[in-house]
mmCIF file of N, CA and C in Angstrom:
data_model
loop_
_atom_site.group_PDB
_atom_site.id
_atom_site.type_symbol
_atom_site.label_atom_id
_atom_site.label_comp_id
_atom_site.label_asym_id
_atom_site.label_seq_id
_atom_site.Cartn_x
_atom_site.Cartn_y
_atom_site.Cartn_z
ATOM 1 N N GLN E 3 12.521 -74.992 -73.039
ATOM 2 C CA GLN E 3 13.010 -73.669 -72.644
ATOM 3 C C GLN E 3 12.458 -73.297 -71.270
ATOM 4 N N VAL E 4 11.247 -72.767 -71.247
ATOM 5 C CA VAL E 4 10.626 -72.323 -70.016
ATOM 6 C C VAL E 4 9.243 -72.947 -69.900
ATOM 7 N N GLN E 5 8.949 -73.456 -68.725
ATOM 8 C CA GLN E 5 7.619 -73.946 -68.416
ATOM 9 C C GLN E 5 7.066 -73.202 -67.211
ATOM 10 N N VAL E 6 5.772 -72.930 -67.244
ATOM 11 C CA VAL E 6 5.102 -72.182 -66.201
ATOM 12 C C VAL E 6 3.929 -73.017 -65.713
ATOM 13 N N VAL E 7 3.875 -73.267 -64.409
ATOM 14 C CA VAL E 7 2.854 -74.135 -63.839
ATOM 15 C C VAL E 7 2.204 -73.463 -62.645
ATOM 16 N N GLU E 8 0.877 -73.327 -62.696
ATOM 17 C CA GLU E 8 0.114 -72.749 -61.594
ATOM 18 C C GLU E 8 -0.433 -73.847 -60.691
ATOM 19 N N SER E 9 -0.725 -73.466 -59.461
ATOM 20 C CA SER E 9 -1.377 -74.355 -58.519
ATOM 21 C C SER E 9 -2.116 -73.525 -57.480
ATOM 22 N N GLY E 10 -3.001 -74.161 -56.745
ATOM 23 C CA GLY E 10 -3.674 -73.506 -55.641
ATOM 24 C C GLY E 10 -5.106 -73.105 -55.885
ATOM 25 N N GLY E 11 -5.600 -73.304 -57.092
ATOM 26 C CA GLY E 11 -6.979 -72.966 -57.374
ATOM 27 C C GLY E 11 -7.941 -73.894 -56.660
ATOM 28 N N GLY E 12 -9.196 -73.501 -56.647
ATOM 29 C CA GLY E 12 -10.208 -74.314 -56.000
ATOM 30 C C GLY E 12 -11.465 -73.523 -55.734
ATOM 31 N N LEU E 13 -12.238 -74.010 -54.784
ATOM 32 C CA LEU E 13 -13.516 -73.408 -54.419
ATOM 33 C C LEU E 13 -13.374 -72.631 -53.126
ATOM 34 N N ALA E 14 -13.896 -71.416 -53.123
ATOM 35 C CA ALA E 14 -13.892 -70.585 -51.932
ATOM 36 C C ALA E 14 -15.245 -69.923 -51.760
ATOM 37 N N GLN E 15 -15.583 -69.614 -50.525
ATOM 38 C CA GLN E 15 -16.795 -68.877 -50.232
ATOM 39 C C GLN E 15 -16.585 -67.391 -50.487
ATOM 40 N N PRO E 16 -17.646 -66.660 -50.790
ATOM 41 C CA PRO E 16 -17.514 -65.201 -50.827
ATOM 42 C C PRO E 16 -16.954 -64.692 -49.511
ATOM 43 N N GLY E 17 -15.988 -63.798 -49.598
ATOM 44 C CA GLY E 17 -15.293 -63.313 -48.424
ATOM 45 C C GLY E 17 -14.127 -64.159 -47.987
ATOM 46 N N GLY E 18 -13.957 -65.318 -48.607
ATOM 47 C CA GLY E 18 -12.877 -66.211 -48.255
ATOM 48 C C GLY E 18 -11.580 -65.871 -48.957
ATOM 49 N N SER E 19 -10.623 -66.782 -48.826
ATOM 50 C CA SER E 19 -9.286 -66.553 -49.364
ATOM 51 C C SER E 19 -8.763 -67.777 -50.092
ATOM 52 N N LEU E 20 -7.923 -67.530 -51.057
ATOM 53 C CA LEU E 20 -7.154 -68.552 -51.744
ATOM 54 C C LEU E 20 -5.778 -67.991 -52.051
ATOM 55 N N ARG E 21 -4.814 -68.869 -52.157
ATOM 56 C CA ARG E 21 -3.477 -68.472 -52.562
ATOM 57 C C ARG E 21 -3.057 -69.272 -53.775
ATOM 58 N N LEU E 22 -2.752 -68.578 -54.842
ATOM 59 C CA LEU E 22 -2.269 -69.199 -56.056
ATOM 60 C C LEU E 22 -0.750 -69.117 -56.114
ATOM 61 N N SER E 23 -0.147 -70.157 -56.619
ATOM 62 C CA SER E 23 1.299 -70.186 -56.781
ATOM 63 C C SER E 23 1.640 -70.514 -58.221
ATOM 64 N N CYS E 24 2.771 -70.025 -58.655
ATOM 65 C CA CYS E 24 3.246 -70.263 -60.004
ATOM 66 C C CYS E 24 4.744 -70.481 -59.963
ATOM 67 N N ALA E 25 5.190 -71.538 -60.592
ATOM 68 C CA ALA E 25 6.608 -71.845 -60.669
ATOM 69 C C ALA E 25 7.049 -71.846 -62.119
ATOM 70 N N ALA E 26 8.080 -71.103 -62.404
ATOM 71 C CA ALA E 26 8.669 -71.058 -63.732
ATOM 72 C C ALA E 26 9.981 -71.829 -63.717
ATOM 73 N N SER E 27 10.100 -72.778 -64.610
ATOM 74 C CA SER E 27 11.311 -73.573 -64.695
ATOM 75 C C SER E 27 12.003 -73.328 -66.022
ATOM 76 N N GLY E 28 13.301 -73.552 -66.041
ATOM 77 C CA GLY E 28 14.090 -73.300 -67.223
ATOM 78 C C GLY E 28 14.934 -72.059 -67.063
ATOM 79 N N SER E 29 15.350 -71.519 -68.175
ATOM 80 C CA SER E 29 16.231 -70.362 -68.165
ATOM 81 C C SER E 29 15.404 -69.079 -68.135
ATOM 82 N N VAL E 30 15.191 -68.567 -66.928
ATOM 83 C CA VAL E 30 14.422 -67.344 -66.727
ATOM 84 C C VAL E 30 15.358 -66.264 -66.195
ATOM 85 N N PRO E 31 15.522 -65.156 -66.902
ATOM 86 C CA PRO E 31 16.438 -64.116 -66.422
ATOM 87 C C PRO E 31 15.902 -63.411 -65.194
ATOM 88 N N SER E 32 16.803 -62.815 -64.454
ATOM 89 C CA SER E 32 16.442 -62.165 -63.204
ATOM 90 C C SER E 32 15.568 -60.935 -63.413
ATOM 91 N N PHE E 33 15.566 -60.369 -64.611
ATOM 92 C CA PHE E 33 14.804 -59.163 -64.881
ATOM 93 C C PHE E 33 13.425 -59.440 -65.479
ATOM 94 N N SER E 34 12.964 -60.655 -65.392
ATOM 95 C CA SER E 34 11.658 -61.002 -65.925
ATOM 96 C C SER E 34 10.542 -60.310 -65.148
ATOM 97 N N VAL E 35 9.434 -60.109 -65.834
ATOM 98 C CA VAL E 35 8.221 -59.599 -65.217
ATOM 99 C C VAL E 35 7.251 -60.766 -65.080
ATOM 100 N N MET E 36 6.635 -60.895 -63.936
ATOM 101 C CA MET E 36 5.727 -61.993 -63.676
ATOM 102 C C MET E 36 4.373 -61.436 -63.267
ATOM 103 N N GLY E 37 3.315 -62.099 -63.709
ATOM 104 C CA GLY E 37 2.001 -61.582 -63.398
ATOM 105 C C GLY E 37 0.916 -62.623 -63.487
ATOM 106 N N TRP E 38 -0.285 -62.175 -63.159
ATOM 107 C CA TRP E 38 -1.468 -63.019 -63.182
ATOM 108 C C TRP E 38 -2.544 -62.382 -64.034
ATOM 109 N N TYR E 39 -3.198 -63.199 -64.817
ATOM 110 C CA TYR E 39 -4.340 -62.809 -65.631
ATOM 111 C C TYR E 39 -5.463 -63.800 -65.374
ATOM 112 N N ARG E 40 -6.672 -63.422 -65.734
ATOM 113 C CA ARG E 40 -7.786 -64.332 -65.535
ATOM 114 C C ARG E 40 -8.771 -64.224 -66.686
ATOM 115 N N GLN E 41 -9.523 -65.286 -66.871
ATOM 116 C CA GLN E 41 -10.517 -65.331 -67.925
ATOM 117 C C GLN E 41 -11.769 -66.021 -67.407
ATOM 118 N N ALA E 42 -12.849 -65.274 -67.359
ATOM 119 C CA ALA E 42 -14.144 -65.808 -66.965
ATOM 120 C C ALA E 42 -14.867 -66.326 -68.196
ATOM 121 N N PRO E 43 -15.828 -67.223 -68.020
ATOM 122 C CA PRO E 43 -16.573 -67.748 -69.168
ATOM 123 C C PRO E 43 -17.196 -66.635 -69.997
ATOM 124 N N GLY E 44 -16.983 -66.687 -71.295
ATOM 125 C CA GLY E 44 -17.537 -65.701 -72.198
ATOM 126 C C GLY E 44 -16.855 -64.359 -72.185
ATOM 127 N N LYS E 45 -15.757 -64.240 -71.464
ATOM 128 C CA LYS E 45 -15.056 -62.967 -71.343
ATOM 129 C C LYS E 45 -13.646 -63.060 -71.928
ATOM 130 N N GLN E 46 -13.075 -61.898 -72.196
ATOM 131 C CA GLN E 46 -11.689 -61.821 -72.620
ATOM 132 C C GLN E 46 -10.765 -62.038 -71.430
ATOM 133 N N ARG E 47 -9.580 -62.499 -71.698
ATOM 134 C CA ARG E 47 -8.592 -62.599 -70.646
ATOM 135 C C ARG E 47 -8.213 -61.194 -70.181
ATOM 136 N N GLU E 48 -8.181 -60.991 -68.870
ATOM 137 C CA GLU E 48 -7.912 -59.673 -68.330
ATOM 138 C C GLU E 48 -6.760 -59.686 -67.338
ATOM 139 N N PHE E 49 -6.127 -58.552 -67.244
ATOM 140 C CA PHE E 49 -5.028 -58.349 -66.323
ATOM 141 C C PHE E 49 -5.515 -58.353 -64.882
ATOM 142 N N VAL E 50 -4.745 -58.976 -64.005
ATOM 143 C CA VAL E 50 -5.053 -58.999 -62.577
ATOM 144 C C VAL E 50 -3.969 -58.278 -61.776
ATOM 145 N N ALA E 51 -2.736 -58.729 -61.911
ATOM 146 C CA ALA E 51 -1.637 -58.155 -61.144
ATOM 147 C C ALA E 51 -0.322 -58.477 -61.823
ATOM 148 N N VAL E 52 0.671 -57.623 -61.614
ATOM 149 C CA VAL E 52 1.988 -57.840 -62.186
ATOM 150 C C VAL E 52 3.034 -57.351 -61.198
ATOM 151 N N ILE E 53 4.203 -57.964 -61.245
ATOM 152 C CA ILE E 53 5.284 -57.573 -60.343
ATOM 153 C C ILE E 53 6.605 -57.620 -61.095
ATOM 154 N N SER E 54 7.407 -56.590 -60.911
ATOM 155 C CA SER E 54 8.706 -56.504 -61.554
ATOM 156 C C SER E 54 9.734 -57.312 -60.786
ATOM 157 N N SER E 55 10.909 -57.446 -61.377
ATOM 158 C CA SER E 55 11.983 -58.169 -60.704
ATOM 159 C C SER E 55 12.400 -57.488 -59.409
ATOM 160 N N GLY E 56 12.203 -56.172 -59.328
ATOM 161 C CA GLY E 56 12.529 -55.430 -58.130
ATOM 162 C C GLY E 56 11.436 -55.405 -57.084
ATOM 163 N N GLY E 57 10.285 -55.993 -57.385
ATOM 164 C CA GLY E 57 9.210 -56.091 -56.419
ATOM 165 C C GLY E 57 8.126 -55.036 -56.541
ATOM 166 N N ALA E 58 8.199 -54.182 -57.556
ATOM 167 C CA ALA E 58 7.151 -53.191 -57.765
ATOM 168 C C ALA E 58 5.913 -53.860 -58.350
ATOM 169 N N ALA E 59 4.775 -53.653 -57.717
ATOM 170 C CA ALA E 59 3.549 -54.336 -58.101
ATOM 171 C C ALA E 59 2.489 -53.365 -58.592
ATOM 172 N N ASN E 60 1.681 -53.831 -59.517
ATOM 173 C CA ASN E 60 0.510 -53.108 -59.985
ATOM 174 C C ASN E 60 -0.670 -54.054 -60.033
ATOM 175 N N TYR E 61 -1.856 -53.509 -59.800
ATOM 176 C CA TYR E 61 -3.058 -54.316 -59.713
ATOM 177 C C TYR E 61 -4.177 -53.725 -60.546
ATOM 178 N N ALA E 62 -5.041 -54.593 -61.031
ATOM 179 C CA ALA E 62 -6.276 -54.129 -61.626
ATOM 180 C C ALA E 62 -7.133 -53.467 -60.553
ATOM 181 N N ASP E 63 -7.895 -52.460 -60.951
ATOM 182 C CA ASP E 63 -8.734 -51.760 -59.990
ATOM 183 C C ASP E 63 -9.699 -52.705 -59.269
ATOM 184 N N SER E 64 -10.145 -53.725 -59.959
ATOM 185 C CA SER E 64 -11.129 -54.630 -59.403
ATOM 186 C C SER E 64 -10.593 -55.481 -58.253
ATOM 187 N N VAL E 65 -9.269 -55.612 -58.149
ATOM 188 C CA VAL E 65 -8.691 -56.463 -57.113
ATOM 189 C C VAL E 65 -7.819 -55.700 -56.131
ATOM 190 N N LYS E 66 -7.552 -54.451 -56.408
ATOM 191 C CA LYS E 66 -6.669 -53.666 -55.549
ATOM 192 C C LYS E 66 -7.228 -53.596 -54.130
ATOM 193 N N GLY E 67 -6.367 -53.847 -53.164
ATOM 194 C CA GLY E 67 -6.769 -53.866 -51.772
ATOM 195 C C GLY E 67 -7.212 -55.227 -51.288
ATOM 196 N N ARG E 68 -7.458 -56.148 -52.198
ATOM 197 C CA ARG E 68 -7.883 -57.497 -51.835
ATOM 198 C C ARG E 68 -6.837 -58.548 -52.176
ATOM 199 N N PHE E 69 -6.140 -58.354 -53.285
ATOM 200 C CA PHE E 69 -5.138 -59.314 -53.744
ATOM 201 C C PHE E 69 -3.743 -58.757 -53.505
ATOM 202 N N THR E 70 -2.800 -59.649 -53.265
ATOM 203 C CA THR E 70 -1.406 -59.277 -53.095
ATOM 204 C C THR E 70 -0.532 -60.207 -53.919
ATOM 205 N N ILE E 71 0.306 -59.630 -54.761
ATOM 206 C CA ILE E 71 1.225 -60.410 -55.566
ATOM 207 C C ILE E 71 2.623 -60.311 -54.958
ATOM 208 N N SER E 72 3.354 -61.402 -54.999
ATOM 209 C CA SER E 72 4.718 -61.419 -54.502
ATOM 210 C C SER E 72 5.531 -62.405 -55.326
ATOM 211 N N ARG E 73 6.849 -62.314 -55.218
ATOM 212 C CA ARG E 73 7.696 -63.216 -55.983
ATOM 213 C C ARG E 73 8.956 -63.555 -55.211
ATOM 214 N N ASP E 74 9.537 -64.662 -55.584
ATOM 215 C CA ASP E 74 10.815 -65.092 -55.062
ATOM 216 C C ASP E 74 11.718 -65.267 -56.266
ATOM 217 N N ASN E 75 12.606 -64.319 -56.475
ATOM 218 C CA ASN E 75 13.453 -64.342 -57.661
ATOM 219 C C ASN E 75 14.393 -65.545 -57.688
ATOM 220 N N ALA E 76 14.865 -65.948 -56.526
ATOM 221 C CA ALA E 76 15.782 -67.077 -56.462
ATOM 222 C C ALA E 76 15.108 -68.373 -56.888
ATOM 223 N N LYS E 77 13.822 -68.497 -56.597
ATOM 224 C CA LYS E 77 13.083 -69.707 -56.925
ATOM 225 C C LYS E 77 12.270 -69.589 -58.208
ATOM 226 N N ASN E 78 12.239 -68.402 -58.797
ATOM 227 C CA ASN E 78 11.414 -68.145 -59.984
ATOM 228 C C ASN E 78 9.955 -68.519 -59.736
ATOM 229 N N THR E 79 9.442 -68.053 -58.624
ATOM 230 C CA THR E 79 8.047 -68.291 -58.299
ATOM 231 C C THR E 79 7.328 -66.965 -58.064
ATOM 232 N N VAL E 80 6.041 -66.979 -58.303
ATOM 233 C CA VAL E 80 5.192 -65.830 -58.034
ATOM 234 C C VAL E 80 3.906 -66.344 -57.400
ATOM 235 N N THR E 81 3.401 -65.604 -56.435
ATOM 236 C CA THR E 81 2.180 -66.002 -55.751
ATOM 237 C C THR E 81 1.150 -64.888 -55.823
ATOM 238 N N LEU E 82 -0.091 -65.278 -55.691
ATOM 239 C CA LEU E 82 -1.191 -64.324 -55.636
ATOM 240 C C LEU E 82 -2.060 -64.689 -54.442
ATOM 241 N N GLN E 83 -1.978 -63.885 -53.399
ATOM 242 C CA GLN E 83 -2.827 -64.060 -52.237
ATOM 243 C C GLN E 83 -4.134 -63.326 -52.488
ATOM 244 N N MET E 84 -5.228 -64.056 -52.494
ATOM 245 C CA MET E 84 -6.533 -63.498 -52.804
ATOM 246 C C MET E 84 -7.396 -63.534 -51.555
ATOM 247 N N ASN E 85 -7.747 -62.364 -51.055
ATOM 248 C CA ASN E 85 -8.599 -62.237 -49.891
ATOM 249 C C ASN E 85 -9.901 -61.545 -50.271
ATOM 250 N N SER E 86 -10.873 -61.632 -49.383
ATOM 251 C CA SER E 86 -12.172 -60.999 -49.604
ATOM 252 C C SER E 86 -12.728 -61.342 -50.979
ATOM 253 N N LEU E 87 -12.708 -62.608 -51.304
ATOM 254 C CA LEU E 87 -13.108 -63.051 -52.634
ATOM 255 C C LEU E 87 -14.581 -62.771 -52.903
ATOM 256 N N LYS E 88 -14.857 -62.448 -54.148
ATOM 257 C CA LYS E 88 -16.197 -62.171 -54.626
ATOM 258 C C LYS E 88 -16.562 -63.157 -55.722
ATOM 259 N N PRO E 89 -17.855 -63.400 -55.930
ATOM 260 C CA PRO E 89 -18.244 -64.269 -57.046
ATOM 261 C C PRO E 89 -17.688 -63.799 -58.386
ATOM 262 N N GLU E 90 -17.513 -62.499 -58.550
ATOM 263 C CA GLU E 90 -16.961 -61.955 -59.782
ATOM 264 C C GLU E 90 -15.507 -62.348 -60.015
ATOM 265 N N ASP E 91 -14.848 -62.869 -58.990
ATOM 266 C CA ASP E 91 -13.475 -63.337 -59.139
ATOM 267 C C ASP E 91 -13.400 -64.722 -59.763
ATOM 268 N N THR E 92 -14.527 -65.367 -59.948
ATOM 269 C CA THR E 92 -14.548 -66.694 -60.550
ATOM 270 C C THR E 92 -14.001 -66.641 -61.968
ATOM 271 N N ALA E 93 -12.966 -67.422 -62.223
ATOM 272 C CA ALA E 93 -12.307 -67.419 -63.520
ATOM 273 C C ALA E 93 -11.209 -68.466 -63.515
ATOM 274 N N VAL E 94 -10.655 -68.703 -64.681
ATOM 275 C CA VAL E 94 -9.408 -69.441 -64.782
ATOM 276 C C VAL E 94 -8.276 -68.428 -64.683
ATOM 277 N N TYR E 95 -7.366 -68.667 -63.772
ATOM 278 C CA TYR E 95 -6.259 -67.753 -63.531
ATOM 279 C C TYR E 95 -4.997 -68.298 -64.188
ATOM 280 N N TYR E 96 -4.324 -67.427 -64.925
ATOM 281 C CA TYR E 96 -3.140 -67.800 -65.674
ATOM 282 C C TYR E 96 -1.926 -67.022 -65.188
ATOM 283 N N CYS E 97 -0.828 -67.703 -65.048
ATOM 284 C CA CYS E 97 0.442 -67.086 -64.713
ATOM 285 C C CYS E 97 1.178 -66.708 -65.990
ATOM 286 N N ASN E 98 1.781 -65.540 -65.980
ATOM 287 C CA ASN E 98 2.518 -65.033 -67.127
ATOM 288 C C ASN E 98 3.931 -64.652 -66.718
ATOM 289 N N VAL E 99 4.891 -65.052 -67.520
ATOM 290 C CA VAL E 99 6.294 -64.707 -67.308
ATOM 291 C C VAL E 99 6.849 -64.170 -68.619
ATOM 292 N N ARG E 100 7.457 -63.014 -68.569
ATOM 293 C CA ARG E 100 7.977 -62.419 -69.807
ATOM 294 C C ARG E 100 9.186 -61.548 -69.546
ATOM 295 N N TRP E 101 9.994 -61.416 -70.592
ATOM 296 C CA TRP E 101 11.099 -60.456 -70.588
ATOM 297 C C TRP E 101 11.365 -59.962 -72.000
ATOM 298 N N GLY E 102 11.180 -60.773 -72.948
ATOM 299 C CA GLY E 102 11.188 -60.554 -74.389
ATOM 300 C C GLY E 102 10.197 -61.552 -74.930
ATOM 301 N N PRO E 103 10.541 -62.848 -74.839
ATOM 302 C CA PRO E 103 9.526 -63.892 -75.034
ATOM 303 C C PRO E 103 8.521 -63.879 -73.891
ATOM 304 N N GLU E 104 7.416 -64.524 -74.104
ATOM 305 C CA GLU E 104 6.333 -64.552 -73.136
ATOM 306 C C GLU E 104 5.864 -65.986 -72.955
ATOM 307 N N TYR E 105 5.643 -66.369 -71.711
ATOM 308 C CA TYR E 105 5.237 -67.724 -71.392
ATOM 309 C C TYR E 105 4.011 -67.703 -70.498
ATOM 310 N N TRP E 106 3.130 -68.657 -70.738
ATOM 311 C CA TRP E 106 1.886 -68.790 -69.984
ATOM 312 C C TRP E 106 1.786 -70.155 -69.341
ATOM 313 N N GLY E 107 1.178 -70.197 -68.177
ATOM 314 C CA GLY E 107 0.839 -71.462 -67.568
ATOM 315 C C GLY E 107 -0.444 -72.021 -68.157
ATOM 316 N N GLN E 108 -0.823 -73.197 -67.682
ATOM 317 C CA GLN E 108 -2.003 -73.873 -68.210
ATOM 318 C C GLN E 108 -3.309 -73.354 -67.614
ATOM 319 N N GLY E 109 -3.211 -72.609 -66.536
ATOM 320 C CA GLY E 109 -4.374 -72.055 -65.870
ATOM 321 C C GLY E 109 -4.838 -72.906 -64.707
ATOM 322 N N THR E 110 -5.412 -72.248 -63.714
ATOM 323 C CA THR E 110 -5.993 -72.936 -62.575
ATOM 324 C C THR E 110 -7.345 -72.306 -62.261
ATOM 325 N N GLN E 111 -8.340 -73.144 -62.032
ATOM 326 C CA GLN E 111 -9.708 -72.677 -61.842
ATOM 327 C C GLN E 111 -9.910 -72.142 -60.434
ATOM 328 N N VAL E 112 -10.491 -70.962 -60.343
ATOM 329 C CA VAL E 112 -10.925 -70.384 -59.079
ATOM 330 C C VAL E 112 -12.429 -70.172 -59.157
ATOM 331 N N THR E 113 -13.148 -70.753 -58.222
ATOM 332 C CA THR E 113 -14.593 -70.610 -58.162
ATOM 333 C C THR E 113 -14.978 -70.046 -56.808
ATOM 334 N N VAL E 114 -15.711 -68.954 -56.819
ATOM 335 C CA VAL E 114 -16.161 -68.304 -55.592
ATOM 336 C C VAL E 114 -17.678 -68.408 -55.559
ATOM 337 N N SER E 115 -18.175 -69.201 -54.633
ATOM 338 C CA SER E 115 -19.605 -69.469 -54.570
ATOM 339 C C SER E 115 -19.976 -69.930 -53.174
ATOM 340 N N SER E 116 -21.164 -69.571 -52.746
ATOM 341 C CA SER E 116 -21.657 -70.021 -51.463
ATOM 342 C C SER E 116 -22.354 -71.364 -51.584
#
């Protein structure tokens, strides 16, 4: 049906930047909502950012002003530009695609350390 695959994770310095990408393949309707969540060791998975099919975005308070979410509806992709990274941003980042059913990617590791 639908597969969701993230890429772009890695190691960054505090204050540095990373860009995560997510591609959804299969039958994804144009009105889907796409977003990013993250899970740090020993923590619950938490909301990071979400974007509607029309481009309206919302962010967690912890990342607002530092992260930017965007999407390409024609390609069924969503990206997360992460700037001014902090060690607290270290987590596995998961892409989420939903409209009725919900799909998750496998996750990509982001590590922020000097």
